[in-house]
Coordinates of C-alpha atoms in Angstrom, one line a residue:
Chain L
X1 CA 0.0 0.0 0.0
X2 CA 3.0 2.3 0.5
X3 CA 3.6 2.3 -3.2
X4 CA 2.6 5.4 -5.1
X5 CA 0.5 5.1 -8.2
X6 CA 2.7 5.2 -11.3
X7 CA 2.1 8.5 -13.0
X8 CA -0.1 10.3 -10.6
X9 CA 1.8 12.7 -8.4
X10 CA 4.8 13.7 -10.5
X11 CA 6.3 17.1 -10.0
X12 CA 7.0 19.3 -13.0
X13 CA 10.6 20.2 -13.8
X14 CA 11.7 16.7 -13.5
X15 CA 10.8 16.1 -17.1
X16 CA 14.3 15.1 -18.1
X17 CA 14.4 12.5 -15.3
X18 CA 10.9 11.4 -16.4
X19 CA 12.1 11.0 -20.0
X20 CA 15.0 8.9 -19.0
X21 CA 12.8 6.9 -16.7
X22 CA 10.3 6.3 -19.5
X23 CA 13.1 5.1 -21.9
X24 CA 14.3 2.8 -19.2
X25 CA 10.8 1.5 -18.8
X26 CA 10.5 0.6 -22.5
X27 CA 13.8 -1.3 -22.5
X28 CA 12.8 -2.9 -19.2
X29 CA 9.4 -4.0 -20.4
X30 CA 10.3 -5.0 -24.0
X31 CA 11.7 -8.3 -25.0
X32 CA 11.9 -7.6 -28.7
X33 CA 9.9 -8.1 -31.7
X34 CA 6.9 -10.5 -31.8
X35 CA 7.2 -11.3 -35.4
X36 CA 8.6 -14.4 -37.0
X37 CA 12.3 -13.9 -37.7
X38 CA 14.3 -15.1 -40.6
X39 CA 16.0 -18.4 -39.9
X40 CA 19.4 -16.7 -40.2
X41 CA 18.4 -14.1 -37.6
X42 CA 16.9 -16.6 -35.1
X43 CA 19.1 -17.7 -32.3
X44 CA 20.2 -21.3 -32.2
X45 CA 18.5 -21.9 -28.9
X46 CA 15.3 -20.4 -30.0
X47 CA 15.4 -22.3 -33.2
X48 CA 16.0 -25.6 -31.5
X49 CA 12.9 -24.9 -29.4
X50 CA 11.1 -23.8 -32.5
X51 CA 12.0 -26.8 -34.6
X52 CA 9.7 -29.0 -32.9
X53 CA 7.8 -26.1 -32.2
X54 CA 6.8 -22.8 -33.8
X55 CA 6.2 -26.3 -33.8
X56 CA 6.7 -25.8 -30.1
X57 CA 6.9 -29.4 -29.3
X58 CA 9.2 -31.3 -27.0
X59 CA 11.0 -33.4 -29.6
X60 CA 12.1 -30.0 -31.0
X61 CA 13.5 -29.1 -27.6
X62 CA 15.7 -32.2 -27.6
X63 CA 17.4 -31.3 -30.9
X64 CA 21.0 -30.4 -30.4
X65 CA 21.3 -26.8 -31.6
X66 CA 24.6 -27.7 -33.3
X67 CA 22.9 -30.3 -35.4
X68 CA 20.5 -28.0 -37.0
X69 CA 21.6 -27.7 -40.6
X70 CA 19.3 -25.4 -42.5
X71 CA 19.4 -25.3 -46.2
X72 CA 16.5 -24.1 -48.1
X73 CA 16.1 -23.3 -51.8
X74 CA 16.0 -19.7 -53.0
X75 CA 12.3 -19.9 -52.9
X76 CA 12.3 -19.5 -49.2
X77 CA 10.5 -16.5 -48.0
X78 CA 8.4 -15.2 -45.1
X79 CA 4.9 -14.1 -45.9
X80 CA 2.1 -12.6 -43.9
X81 CA -1.4 -14.1 -44.0
X82 CA -3.6 -11.5 -42.4
X83 CA -4.4 -9.7 -40.2
X84 CA -6.9 -8.7 -42.8
X85 CA -7.7 -11.9 -44.7
X86 CA -11.2 -13.3 -45.0
X87 CA -10.2 -16.8 -44.0
X88 CA -8.5 -15.8 -40.8
X89 CA -11.8 -15.4 -39.0
X90 CA -11.1 -12.0 -37.7
X91 CA -7.8 -10.3 -37.2
X92 CA -5.5 -13.3 -37.0
X93 CA -2.1 -12.8 -38.5
X94 CA 0.0 -15.8 -39.5
X95 CA 3.6 -15.3 -40.5
X96 CA 4.7 -18.3 -42.5
X97 CA 8.0 -19.2 -43.8
X98 CA 7.5 -20.9 -47.1
X99 CA 9.8 -23.0 -49.3
X100 CA 8.0 -22.6 -52.6
X101 CA 4.5 -23.7 -51.7
X102 CA 5.4 -25.7 -48.6
X103 CA 5.1 -24.3 -45.2
X104 CA 8.2 -24.6 -43.0
X105 CA 7.4 -22.6 -40.0
X106 CA 4.4 -20.7 -38.8
X107 CA 3.9 -18.2 -36.1
X108 CA 0.5 -16.8 -35.1
X109 CA 0.8 -13.1 -34.2
X110 CA -2.2 -12.0 -32.2
X111 CA -3.3 -9.0 -30.2
X112 CA -5.0 -6.9 -32.8
X113 CA -8.3 -7.1 -31.0
X114 CA -6.9 -6.7 -27.5
X115 CA -9.2 -4.4 -25.6
X116 CA -8.1 -5.2 -22.0
X117 CA -11.2 -6.9 -20.9
X118 CA -9.6 -8.5 -17.9
X119 CA -8.5 -5.1 -16.8
X120 CA -12.0 -3.7 -17.5
X121 CA -13.5 -6.5 -15.3
X122 CA -11.6 -5.2 -12.3
X123 CA -13.6 -2.0 -12.6
X124 CA -17.0 -3.6 -12.9
X125 CA -19.1 -5.1 -10.1
X126 CA -19.9 -8.8 -10.1
X127 CA -23.3 -8.0 -11.4
X128 CA -22.0 -6.0 -14.3
X129 CA -19.3 -8.6 -15.1
X130 CA -21.3 -10.8 -17.4
X131 CA -21.9 -7.8 -19.7
X132 CA -18.2 -7.6 -20.2
X133 CA -17.3 -11.3 -20.5
X134 CA -20.1 -12.1 -22.9
X135 CA -18.3 -10.1 -25.5
X136 CA -15.2 -12.2 -25.4
X137 CA -16.2 -15.3 -27.3
X138 CA -19.0 -13.6 -29.2
X139 CA -20.1 -16.9 -30.8
X140 CA -20.8 -18.6 -27.5
X141 CA -21.7 -15.8 -25.2
X142 CA -23.7 -18.0 -22.8
X143 CA -20.6 -20.0 -21.9
X144 CA -18.7 -16.9 -21.0
X145 CA -21.4 -15.7 -18.8
X146 CA -21.8 -19.1 -17.3
X147 CA -18.2 -19.5 -16.3
X148 CA -18.1 -16.0 -14.9
X149 CA -21.3 -16.6 -12.9
X150 CA -20.2 -20.0 -11.7
X151 CA -16.9 -18.6 -10.4
X152 CA -18.8 -15.8 -8.5
X153 CA -21.3 -18.3 -7.1
X154 CA -18.6 -20.6 -6.0
X155 CA -17.0 -17.7 -4.1
X156 CA -20.3 -16.8 -2.6
X157 CA -21.1 -20.4 -1.8
X158 CA -24.5 -20.3 -3.5
X159 CA -26.7 -23.2 -4.5
X160 CA -28.8 -22.5 -7.5
X161 CA -32.5 -23.3 -7.8
X162 CA -33.2 -26.3 -10.0
X163 CA -35.0 -24.4 -12.7
X164 CA -32.2 -21.8 -13.1
X165 CA -29.7 -24.5 -13.6
X166 CA -31.9 -26.3 -16.2
X167 CA -32.5 -23.0 -18.0
X168 CA -28.7 -22.5 -18.2
X169 CA -28.3 -26.0 -19.5
X170 CA -30.8 -25.4 -22.2
X171 CA -29.4 -22.1 -23.3
X172 CA -25.8 -23.4 -23.3
X173 CA -26.7 -26.4 -25.5
X174 CA -28.6 -24.2 -27.9
X175 CA -25.6 -22.0 -28.0
X176 CA -23.4 -24.9 -28.8
X177 CA -25.6 -25.6 -31.8
X178 CA -25.4 -22.0 -33.0
X179 CA -21.7 -21.9 -32.6
X180 CA -21.1 -25.1 -34.4
X181 CA -23.6 -24.1 -37.2
X182 CA -21.7 -20.9 -37.6
X183 CA -18.5 -22.9 -37.8
X184 CA -20.1 -25.2 -40.5
X185 CA -21.1 -22.1 -42.4
X186 CA -17.7 -20.4 -42.3
X187 CA -15.8 -23.6 -42.9
X188 CA -18.0 -24.2 -46.0
X189 CA -17.2 -20.7 -47.1
X190 CA -13.5 -21.2 -46.7
X191 CA -13.5 -24.3 -48.7
X192 CA -15.6 -22.9 -51.5
X193 CA -19.0 -24.2 -50.6
X194 CA -21.0 -21.0 -50.4
X195 CA -24.3 -22.8 -50.2
X196 CA -23.2 -24.2 -46.9
X197 CA -22.6 -20.7 -45.6
X198 CA -26.2 -19.7 -46.4
X199 CA -27.6 -22.9 -44.9
X200 CA -25.5 -22.5 -41.7
X201 CA -26.6 -19.0 -41.2
X202 CA -30.2 -19.9 -41.9
X203 CA -30.3 -22.5 -39.2
X204 CA -28.4 -20.4 -36.7
X205 CA -30.8 -17.5 -37.3
X206 CA -33.6 -19.8 -36.2
X207 CA -32.0 -20.4 -32.8
X208 CA -30.9 -16.7 -32.5
X209 CA -34.5 -15.7 -32.9
X210 CA -35.3 -17.9 -29.9
X211 CA -32.5 -16.3 -28.0
X212 CA -33.9 -12.9 -28.8
X213 CA -37.3 -13.9 -27.5
X214 CA -35.8 -15.1 -24.2
X215 CA -33.1 -12.6 -23.6
X216 CA -34.0 -9.6 -25.8
X217 CA -30.7 -9.9 -27.7
X218 CA -29.4 -12.1 -30.5
X219 CA -25.9 -12.0 -29.2
X220 CA -24.1 -10.7 -26.1
X221 CA -27.1 -11.5 -24.0
X222 CA -26.0 -10.8 -20.4
X223 CA -28.6 -13.4 -19.5
X224 CA -26.8 -15.8 -17.2
X225 CA -25.9 -13.7 -14.1
X226 CA -24.6 -14.6 -10.7
X227 CA -27.5 -16.1 -8.8
X228 CA -29.5 -17.5 -11.8
X229 CA -30.7 -16.0 -15.0
X230 CA -32.0 -12.6 -15.8
X231 CA -35.6 -13.6 -16.7
X232 CA -37.7 -16.6 -16.8
X233 CA -38.4 -18.4 -20.1
X234 CA -41.3 -16.8 -22.0
X235 CA -44.7 -18.5 -22.4
X236 CA -44.7 -21.0 -25.1
X237 CA -40.9 -21.5 -25.2
X238 CA -41.5 -25.3 -25.5
X239 CA -43.1 -24.8 -28.9
X240 CA -40.1 -22.8 -30.2
X241 CA -37.6 -25.3 -28.9
X242 CA -39.6 -28.2 -30.3
X243 CA -39.7 -26.4 -33.7
X244 CA -36.0 -26.2 -33.5
X245 CA -35.7 -29.8 -32.6
X246 CA -37.9 -30.8 -35.5
X247 CA -36.2 -28.7 -38.1
X248 CA -32.5 -29.0 -37.5
X249 CA -31.9 -32.7 -37.6
X250 CA -33.2 -32.9 -41.1
X251 CA -31.1 -30.0 -42.2
X252 CA -28.0 -31.7 -40.6
X253 CA -28.7 -34.7 -42.8
X254 CA -28.7 -32.4 -45.8
X255 CA -25.3 -31.1 -44.8
X256 CA -24.1 -34.7 -44.6
X257 CA -25.3 -35.2 -48.1
X258 CA -23.8 -31.8 -49.3
X259 CA -20.4 -32.2 -47.7
X260 CA -19.6 -35.5 -46.0
X261 CA -20.1 -37.6 -49.1
X262 CA -18.8 -35.0 -51.6
X263 CA -15.4 -35.7 -53.1
X264 CA -14.4 -32.1 -53.7
X265 CA -14.9 -31.3 -50.0
X266 CA -13.3 -34.5 -48.9
X267 CA -10.2 -33.8 -51.0
X268 CA -9.8 -30.5 -49.2
X269 CA -10.1 -31.9 -45.7
X270 CA -9.0 -35.5 -45.6
X271 CA -5.5 -36.0 -44.1
X272 CA -5.0 -32.2 -43.9
X273 CA -3.8 -30.5 -40.8
X274 CA -3.1 -33.7 -38.8
X275 CA -2.4 -33.5 -35.1
X276 CA -1.8 -36.5 -32.9
X277 CA -3.2 -37.0 -29.5
X278 CA 0.2 -36.6 -27.8
X279 CA 0.7 -33.3 -29.6
X280 CA -2.7 -32.0 -28.7
X281 CA -2.3 -32.8 -25.1
X282 CA 1.2 -31.4 -25.0
X283 CA 0.0 -28.2 -26.6
X284 CA -2.9 -28.0 -24.1
X285 CA -5.5 -28.1 -26.8
X286 CA -9.1 -28.8 -25.7
X287 CA -12.5 -29.2 -27.2
X288 CA -13.1 -30.6 -30.7
X289 CA -9.4 -30.4 -31.6
X290 CA -8.5 -32.8 -28.7
X291 CA -11.5 -35.0 -29.3
X292 CA -10.7 -35.2 -33.0
X293 CA -7.5 -37.0 -32.1
X294 CA -9.4 -39.8 -30.3
X295 CA -9.2 -38.5 -26.8
X296 CA -12.6 -38.7 -25.2
X297 CA -12.4 -35.7 -23.0
X298 CA -15.5 -33.6 -22.5
X299 CA -15.9 -31.6 -19.3
X300 CA -19.7 -32.1 -19.5
X301 CA -19.2 -35.8 -18.9
X302 CA -15.8 -35.9 -17.1
X303 CA -16.3 -33.1 -14.6
X304 CA -20.0 -32.5 -14.8
X305 CA -21.4 -29.1 -13.9
X306 CA -25.0 -27.8 -14.2
X307 CA -27.3 -30.8 -14.9
X308 CA -25.1 -32.6 -17.4
X309 CA -24.9 -35.6 -15.1
X310 CA -28.7 -36.1 -15.4
X311 CA -28.9 -36.1 -19.2
X312 CA -27.7 -38.7 -21.7
X313 CA -25.4 -37.9 -24.5
X314 CA -22.3 -39.3 -26.2
X315 CA -18.9 -37.7 -26.4
X316 CA -18.0 -37.6 -30.1
X317 CA -14.4 -38.5 -30.9
X318 CA -12.4 -38.7 -34.2
X319 CA -9.6 -41.0 -35.1
X320 CA -6.6 -39.3 -36.8
X321 CA -7.1 -35.7 -35.9
X322 CA -7.3 -34.2 -39.4
X323 CA -9.6 -31.5 -40.7
X324 CA -12.3 -34.0 -41.6
X325 CA -12.3 -35.4 -38.1
X326 CA -12.8 -32.0 -36.6
X327 CA -15.6 -31.4 -39.1
X328 CA -17.4 -34.6 -38.2
X329 CA -16.9 -34.1 -34.5
X330 CA -18.6 -30.7 -34.7
X331 CA -21.4 -31.9 -37.0
X332 CA -22.2 -34.8 -34.6
X333 CA -21.9 -32.6 -31.6
X334 CA -24.8 -30.6 -32.9
X335 CA -26.8 -33.8 -32.9
X336 CA -25.8 -34.7 -29.4
X337 CA -26.7 -31.2 -28.2
X338 CA -30.2 -31.6 -29.8
X339 CA -30.5 -34.8 -27.9
X340 CA -29.7 -33.0 -24.6
X341 CA -32.1 -30.2 -25.4
X342 CA -34.9 -32.7 -26.0
X343 CA -34.3 -34.1 -22.5
X344 CA -34.1 -30.7 -21.0
X345 CA -37.5 -29.8 -22.4
X346 CA -38.9 -32.9 -20.7
X347 CA -37.2 -32.4 -17.4
X348 CA -37.6 -28.7 -17.0
X349 CA -38.9 -28.2 -13.4
X350 CA -41.1 -25.4 -12.2
X351 CA -39.7 -23.0 -9.6
X352 CA -37.5 -20.0 -9.3
X353 CA -35.3 -18.8 -12.2
X354 CA -33.0 -17.0 -9.8
X355 CA -31.9 -17.4 -6.3
X356 CA -34.2 -15.6 -3.7
X357 CA -31.3 -14.1 -1.9
X358 CA -31.8 -10.3 -1.5
X359 CA -28.0 -9.9 -1.2
X360 CA -27.4 -11.2 -4.6
X361 CA -30.4 -10.8 -6.9
X362 CA -32.5 -7.7 -7.6
X363 CA -36.2 -7.8 -6.6
X364 CA -38.8 -8.6 -9.3
X365 CA -39.7 -5.6 -11.5
X366 CA -43.4 -5.5 -10.3
X367 CA -42.4 -5.2 -6.6
X368 CA -40.5 -2.0 -7.3
X369 CA -43.8 -0.2 -8.1
X370 CA -45.4 -1.1 -4.8
X371 CA -42.6 -1.4 -2.3
X372 CA -40.3 1.3 -1.2
X373 CA -37.8 -1.3 0.2
X374 CA -37.8 -3.1 -3.1
X375 CA -36.9 0.2 -4.9
X376 CA -34.1 0.9 -2.5
X377 CA -32.9 -2.6 -2.7
X378 CA -33.0 -2.4 -6.5
X379 CA -31.1 0.8 -6.5
X380 CA -28.5 -0.3 -4.1
X381 CA -27.8 -3.6 -5.9
X382 CA -27.4 -1.9 -9.3
X383 CA -25.3 1.0 -8.1
X384 CA -23.1 -0.7 -5.5
X385 CA -23.3 -4.4 -6.3
X386 CA -22.9 -7.1 -3.7
X387 CA -19.9 -8.0 -1.7
X388 CA -18.2 -11.3 -2.4
X389 CA -16.1 -13.0 0.3
X390 CA -12.3 -13.1 0.0
X391 CA -10.9 -16.0 -1.9
X392 CA -9.8 -17.4 -5.2
X393 CA -11.4 -20.0 -7.4
X394 CA -10.9 -21.6 -10.8
X395 CA -14.0 -22.8 -12.6
X396 CA -14.1 -24.4 -16.0
X397 CA -16.8 -25.4 -18.4
X398 CA -16.9 -26.9 -21.9
X399 CA -17.5 -24.2 -24.5
X400 CA -17.9 -25.1 -28.1
X401 CA -14.2 -24.4 -28.6
X402 CA -12.9 -26.3 -25.6
X403 CA -12.3 -25.6 -21.9
X404 CA -13.2 -22.0 -21.0
X405 CA -12.0 -21.3 -17.5
X406 CA -12.3 -18.4 -15.1
X407 CA -9.8 -17.7 -12.4
X408 CA -11.3 -15.2 -10.0
X409 CA -9.7 -13.5 -7.0
X410 CA -11.9 -11.5 -4.7
X411 CA -10.6 -9.2 -2.0
X412 CA -14.0 -9.0 -0.3
X413 CA -15.3 -6.0 -2.2
X414 CA -18.0 -5.7 -4.8
X415 CA -15.6 -5.9 -7.7
X416 CA -13.3 -8.8 -8.7
X417 CA -9.7 -8.2 -7.6
X418 CA -8.5 -10.2 -10.6
X419 CA -10.5 -12.0 -13.2
X420 CA -8.6 -14.1 -15.7
X421 CA -10.3 -16.0 -18.5
X422 CA -8.6 -19.0 -19.9
X423 CA -9.7 -18.7 -23.5
X424 CA -9.9 -22.0 -25.4
X425 CA -9.2 -20.3 -28.8
X426 CA -6.2 -18.6 -27.4
X427 CA -4.6 -21.8 -26.4
X428 CA -5.8 -23.9 -29.3
X429 CA -4.2 -21.4 -31.7
X430 CA -0.8 -22.9 -30.6
X431 CA -1.7 -26.1 -32.5
X432 CA -1.7 -24.3 -35.8
X433 CA 2.1 -24.4 -36.4
X434 CA 2.1 -28.1 -35.8
X435 CA -0.9 -28.7 -38.1
X436 CA 0.5 -26.6 -40.9
X437 CA 4.1 -27.8 -40.9
X438 CA 5.1 -29.5 -44.1
X439 CA 1.7 -28.9 -45.6
X440 CA 1.0 -26.6 -48.6
X441 CA -0.3 -23.2 -48.3
X442 CA -3.7 -24.0 -49.8
X443 CA -4.3 -26.4 -47.0
X444 CA -3.6 -23.8 -44.5
X445 CA -7.0 -22.3 -45.1
X446 CA -8.7 -25.6 -44.2
X447 CA -6.6 -26.0 -41.1
X448 CA -7.1 -22.5 -39.8
X449 CA -10.8 -22.9 -40.3
X450 CA -10.8 -26.2 -38.5
X451 CA -9.3 -24.7 -35.4
X452 CA -12.3 -22.4 -35.2
X453 CA -10.5 -19.4 -33.5
X454 CA -12.7 -16.6 -32.3
X455 CA -10.4 -13.6 -32.1
X456 CA -12.5 -11.7 -29.6
X457 CA -11.6 -14.4 -27.1
X458 CA -8.0 -14.9 -28.2
X459 CA -7.2 -11.2 -27.7
X460 CA -9.7 -10.4 -25.0
Chain T
X1 CA -18.8 -29.0 -9.0
X2 CA -15.2 -29.4 -9.9
X3 CA -13.0 -29.7 -6.8
X4 CA -9.4 -29.1 -7.1
X5 CA -6.4 -29.3 -4.8
X6 CA -4.4 -26.1 -4.2
X7 CA -0.7 -26.3 -3.6
X8 CA 1.5 -23.6 -2.4
X9 CA 5.0 -24.0 -3.6
X10 CA 8.3 -22.2 -3.0
X11 CA 9.7 -20.6 -6.1
X12 CA 12.9 -22.7 -5.8
X13 CA 10.9 -25.9 -5.8
X14 CA 8.6 -24.9 -8.6
X15 CA 10.1 -26.8 -11.5
X16 CA 10.9 -29.9 -9.5
X17 CA 7.3 -30.1 -8.1
X18 CA 5.7 -29.6 -11.5
X19 CA 8.0 -32.2 -13.0
X20 CA 6.9 -34.6 -10.2
X21 CA 3.3 -33.8 -10.8
X22 CA 3.6 -34.4 -14.4
X23 CA 5.0 -37.9 -13.7
X24 CA 2.0 -38.5 -11.5
X25 CA -0.3 -38.1 -14.4
X26 CA -1.0 -34.4 -14.7
X27 CA -0.4 -34.4 -18.4
X28 CA -1.9 -31.1 -19.4
X29 CA -1.1 -27.6 -18.4
X30 CA -4.5 -25.9 -18.7
X31 CA -3.8 -22.4 -17.5
X32 CA -1.1 -20.0 -16.4
X33 CA -2.2 -16.8 -14.8
X34 CA -0.5 -14.0 -12.9
X35 CA -1.9 -11.9 -10.1
X36 CA -0.5 -8.7 -8.7
X37 CA -1.4 -8.4 -5.0
X38 CA -0.1 -4.9 -4.5
X39 CA -3.3 -3.4 -3.1
X40 CA -4.5 -6.6 -1.4
X41 CA -1.5 -7.7 0.7
X42 CA -3.4 -9.3 3.6
X43 CA -4.7 -12.3 1.7
X44 CA -5.2 -15.6 3.4
X45 CA -2.2 -17.9 3.0
X46 CA -1.3 -21.1 4.8
X47 CA 1.3 -20.8 7.5
X48 CA 4.9 -20.6 6.4
X49 CA 4.1 -19.1 3.0
X50 CA 5.8 -15.7 2.7
X51 CA 3.5 -13.5 0.6
X52 CA 5.1 -11.9 -2.4
X53 CA 3.8 -9.1 -4.5
X54 CA 3.0 -11.3 -7.4
X55 CA 1.6 -14.8 -7.7
X56 CA 1.8 -17.2 -10.6
X57 CA -1.1 -19.6 -10.6
X58 CA -0.8 -22.7 -12.7
X59 CA -3.7 -25.1 -13.4
X60 CA -2.8 -28.7 -14.2
X61 CA -5.2 -31.3 -15.4
X62 CA -5.1 -35.0 -15.3
X63 CA -7.2 -36.6 -18.0
X64 CA -6.7 -40.1 -16.6
X65 CA -7.7 -39.3 -13.0
X66 CA -10.1 -36.6 -13.9
X67 CA -8.5 -34.3 -11.3
X68 CA -7.1 -30.8 -11.3
X69 CA -4.4 -29.2 -9.2
X70 CA -3.8 -25.5 -8.8
X71 CA -0.3 -24.4 -8.0
X72 CA 0.2 -21.0 -6.4
X73 CA 3.8 -19.6 -6.4
X74 CA 4.8 -16.4 -4.6
X75 CA 7.0 -14.2 -6.7
X76 CA 8.7 -11.2 -4.9
X77 CA 8.5 -7.7 -6.2
X78 CA 12.3 -7.1 -6.5
X79 CA 12.9 -10.2 -8.7
X80 CA 9.8 -11.0 -10.7
X81 CA 11.2 -14.1 -12.4
X82 CA 10.2 -17.7 -12.4
X83 CA 11.2 -20.8 -14.4
X84 CA 9.3 -21.6 -17.6
X85 CA 7.2 -24.7 -17.9
X86 CA 7.8 -24.8 -21.7
X87 CA 10.0 -27.8 -21.6
X88 CA 7.4 -29.8 -19.6
X89 CA 4.3 -28.4 -21.3
X90 CA 4.9 -26.8 -24.6
X91 CA 1.3 -25.6 -24.5
X92 CA 2.2 -23.1 -21.7
X93 CA 4.2 -21.1 -24.2
X94 CA 1.5 -18.6 -25.2
X95 CA 0.0 -18.4 -21.7
X96 CA 3.4 -17.5 -20.2
X97 CA 3.9 -14.9 -22.8
X98 CA 0.5 -13.5 -21.8
X99 CA 1.5 -13.4 -18.1
X100 CA 4.7 -11.7 -19.0
X101 CA 3.0 -9.2 -21.2
X102 CA 0.2 -8.2 -18.8
X103 CA 1.7 -8.8 -15.4
X104 CA 5.3 -8.5 -16.1
X105 CA 6.7 -11.7 -14.7
X106 CA 9.7 -13.0 -16.6
X107 CA 9.9 -16.7 -17.4
X108 CA 13.5 -17.9 -17.4
X109 CA 14.6 -19.9 -20.5
X110 CA 11.3 -19.3 -22.3
X111 CA 12.1 -19.6 -26.0
X112 CA 10.3 -16.6 -27.2
X113 CA 9.4 -14.2 -24.3
X114 CA 7.8 -11.3 -26.2
X115 CA 4.7 -9.4 -25.8
X116 CA 1.7 -11.2 -27.2
X117 CA -1.4 -9.1 -26.7
X118 CA 0.1 -5.6 -26.4
X119 CA 2.2 -4.1 -29.2
X120 CA 5.9 -4.2 -29.1
X121 CA 7.5 -1.3 -27.3
X122 CA 4.6 -0.8 -25.0
X123 CA 5.4 0.7 -21.7
X124 CA 4.6 -1.2 -18.5
X125 CA 2.3 -4.1 -17.8
X126 CA -1.4 -3.3 -17.8
X127 CA -2.6 -5.8 -15.3
X128 CA -0.3 -4.5 -12.6
X129 CA -2.2 -2.6 -10.0
X130 CA 0.1 0.4 -10.2
X131 CA -0.4 0.7 -13.9
X132 CA -1.8 4.1 -14.7
X133 CA -5.2 3.8 -16.4
X134 CA -4.3 6.7 -18.6
X135 CA -7.1 9.0 -17.5
X136 CA -6.6 12.4 -19.1
X137 CA -8.5 15.4 -17.7
X138 CA -10.7 17.0 -20.4
X139 CA -11.9 20.6 -20.4
X140 CA -15.4 20.7 -21.7
X141 CA -16.0 24.4 -21.7
X142 CA -14.6 26.2 -24.7
X143 CA -11.7 28.5 -24.0
X144 CA -12.4 32.3 -24.3
X145 CA -11.4 33.7 -27.6
X146 CA -10.7 30.3 -29.2
X147 CA -13.7 30.4 -31.5

């Protein structure tokens, strides 16, 4: 506490000193360029690590730096793919070293969408937090809100009402469908099947319309909040969900016909961007990338949260971990999600949609008109928030892209002391250099698409 | 609900302990995070752990045993360095770069310790608590005689 804030109380006239200090600060806090360096300019040690590694893999670490003998043809060059490239799904920049058409090394350069959301979270109360985190992975906003809310609830030691928990399960599974449908659409677009793009968006729109009905927004819902959800499901929600359940499976079969059996598509994805189970585990990859290698790891089944232990579903796994496996894992995960949704509709209990704890959740809107206390309570909770006991927790859930985790530290005030999100896209992006190595540049598009990075979450 | 064990480890034992844990089946490094405890020094710690200004928090996951372990390492203010986990878990590479970038903890022997989210040449580490938020006072009234 004795430390002074950095730039606050400086005296004028010490400008020279300040300048020198500022220069020292740059040199102190900079470790050099982020970009991929020419092989000739790369240090031996770094290269040895890189050689299993931009590849970043342990076998590369074991290479004796003296043994590396690099000789490439004159065709060798470094090119940039992105940050503005339609197939990079946002502002992803890949620096690739090519030998002719063959990719030798790749380095993802990220940060173009960095908006300091973890820092922002420290200035928002726990009640406002979901508004912020929902914008990270904008294709699966419910999972972001869920992991944030679950971390807060764990610190508070809250038990959710049954209905709230089932509503969350329903929304998260629908969200998995929209996210995977969106992926099917963009993947189709990347590989030249623009009809798939139209279809994917069409089906996604149907579910988004349901989201709008429930939460008021198509994306960035701020619906799942600490203590439950923001509002109960509207009347007649079962009909909407049943309509979704009736329509989508047939459409999925159409996709199967359109893509799975189609030789042009298969040529683009079969045996492209292969990653083994050992590599995926070493590189901390989760979600469809890990499952496509044959590792049956799904937090919904292996470390159940919400009500996933009360519904039946299968964990979809691939075999060799190529782009086609990742495609089929995602396609079939939509089917499994629909299976879960059908069970949720049957099992949805009556009851509260949020916890009836005046400390945590605001009073119902109608009470505000008739009760002074409710009005004060409403005002207090929205202006000051609620205090969360001291402590630190890590909570993880299975988002469509893999394990999204929230590490939260509370100092006992109404705002998180530190909120760290473990973004699955951010970590999964590390698998790209391994997938691309030795492949040709045209295959890179298929591999990038199959990783399904959402840059909002990578850069946060 | 996921339960996970929390271990407090001395910085000098860090690498040895993680190596040991890896051989016990924790084959995946799920998360590396850094926390700056500058304005919250009185946090609860078990006896014998000397609080440092920074903390590096590592989450390991065992797929086989379906268990997690969270490692908290105290890092003092005057020497914010710690060993890298890259050689055990290559997947920690980007996460350690993020911690370096945002919290300013240096990872020894990391193959490519550069900023990852902030641009090169950025001053300071944004998630430190003494990082200035860059608030600039703005005068809203027009100045007399300036149109």
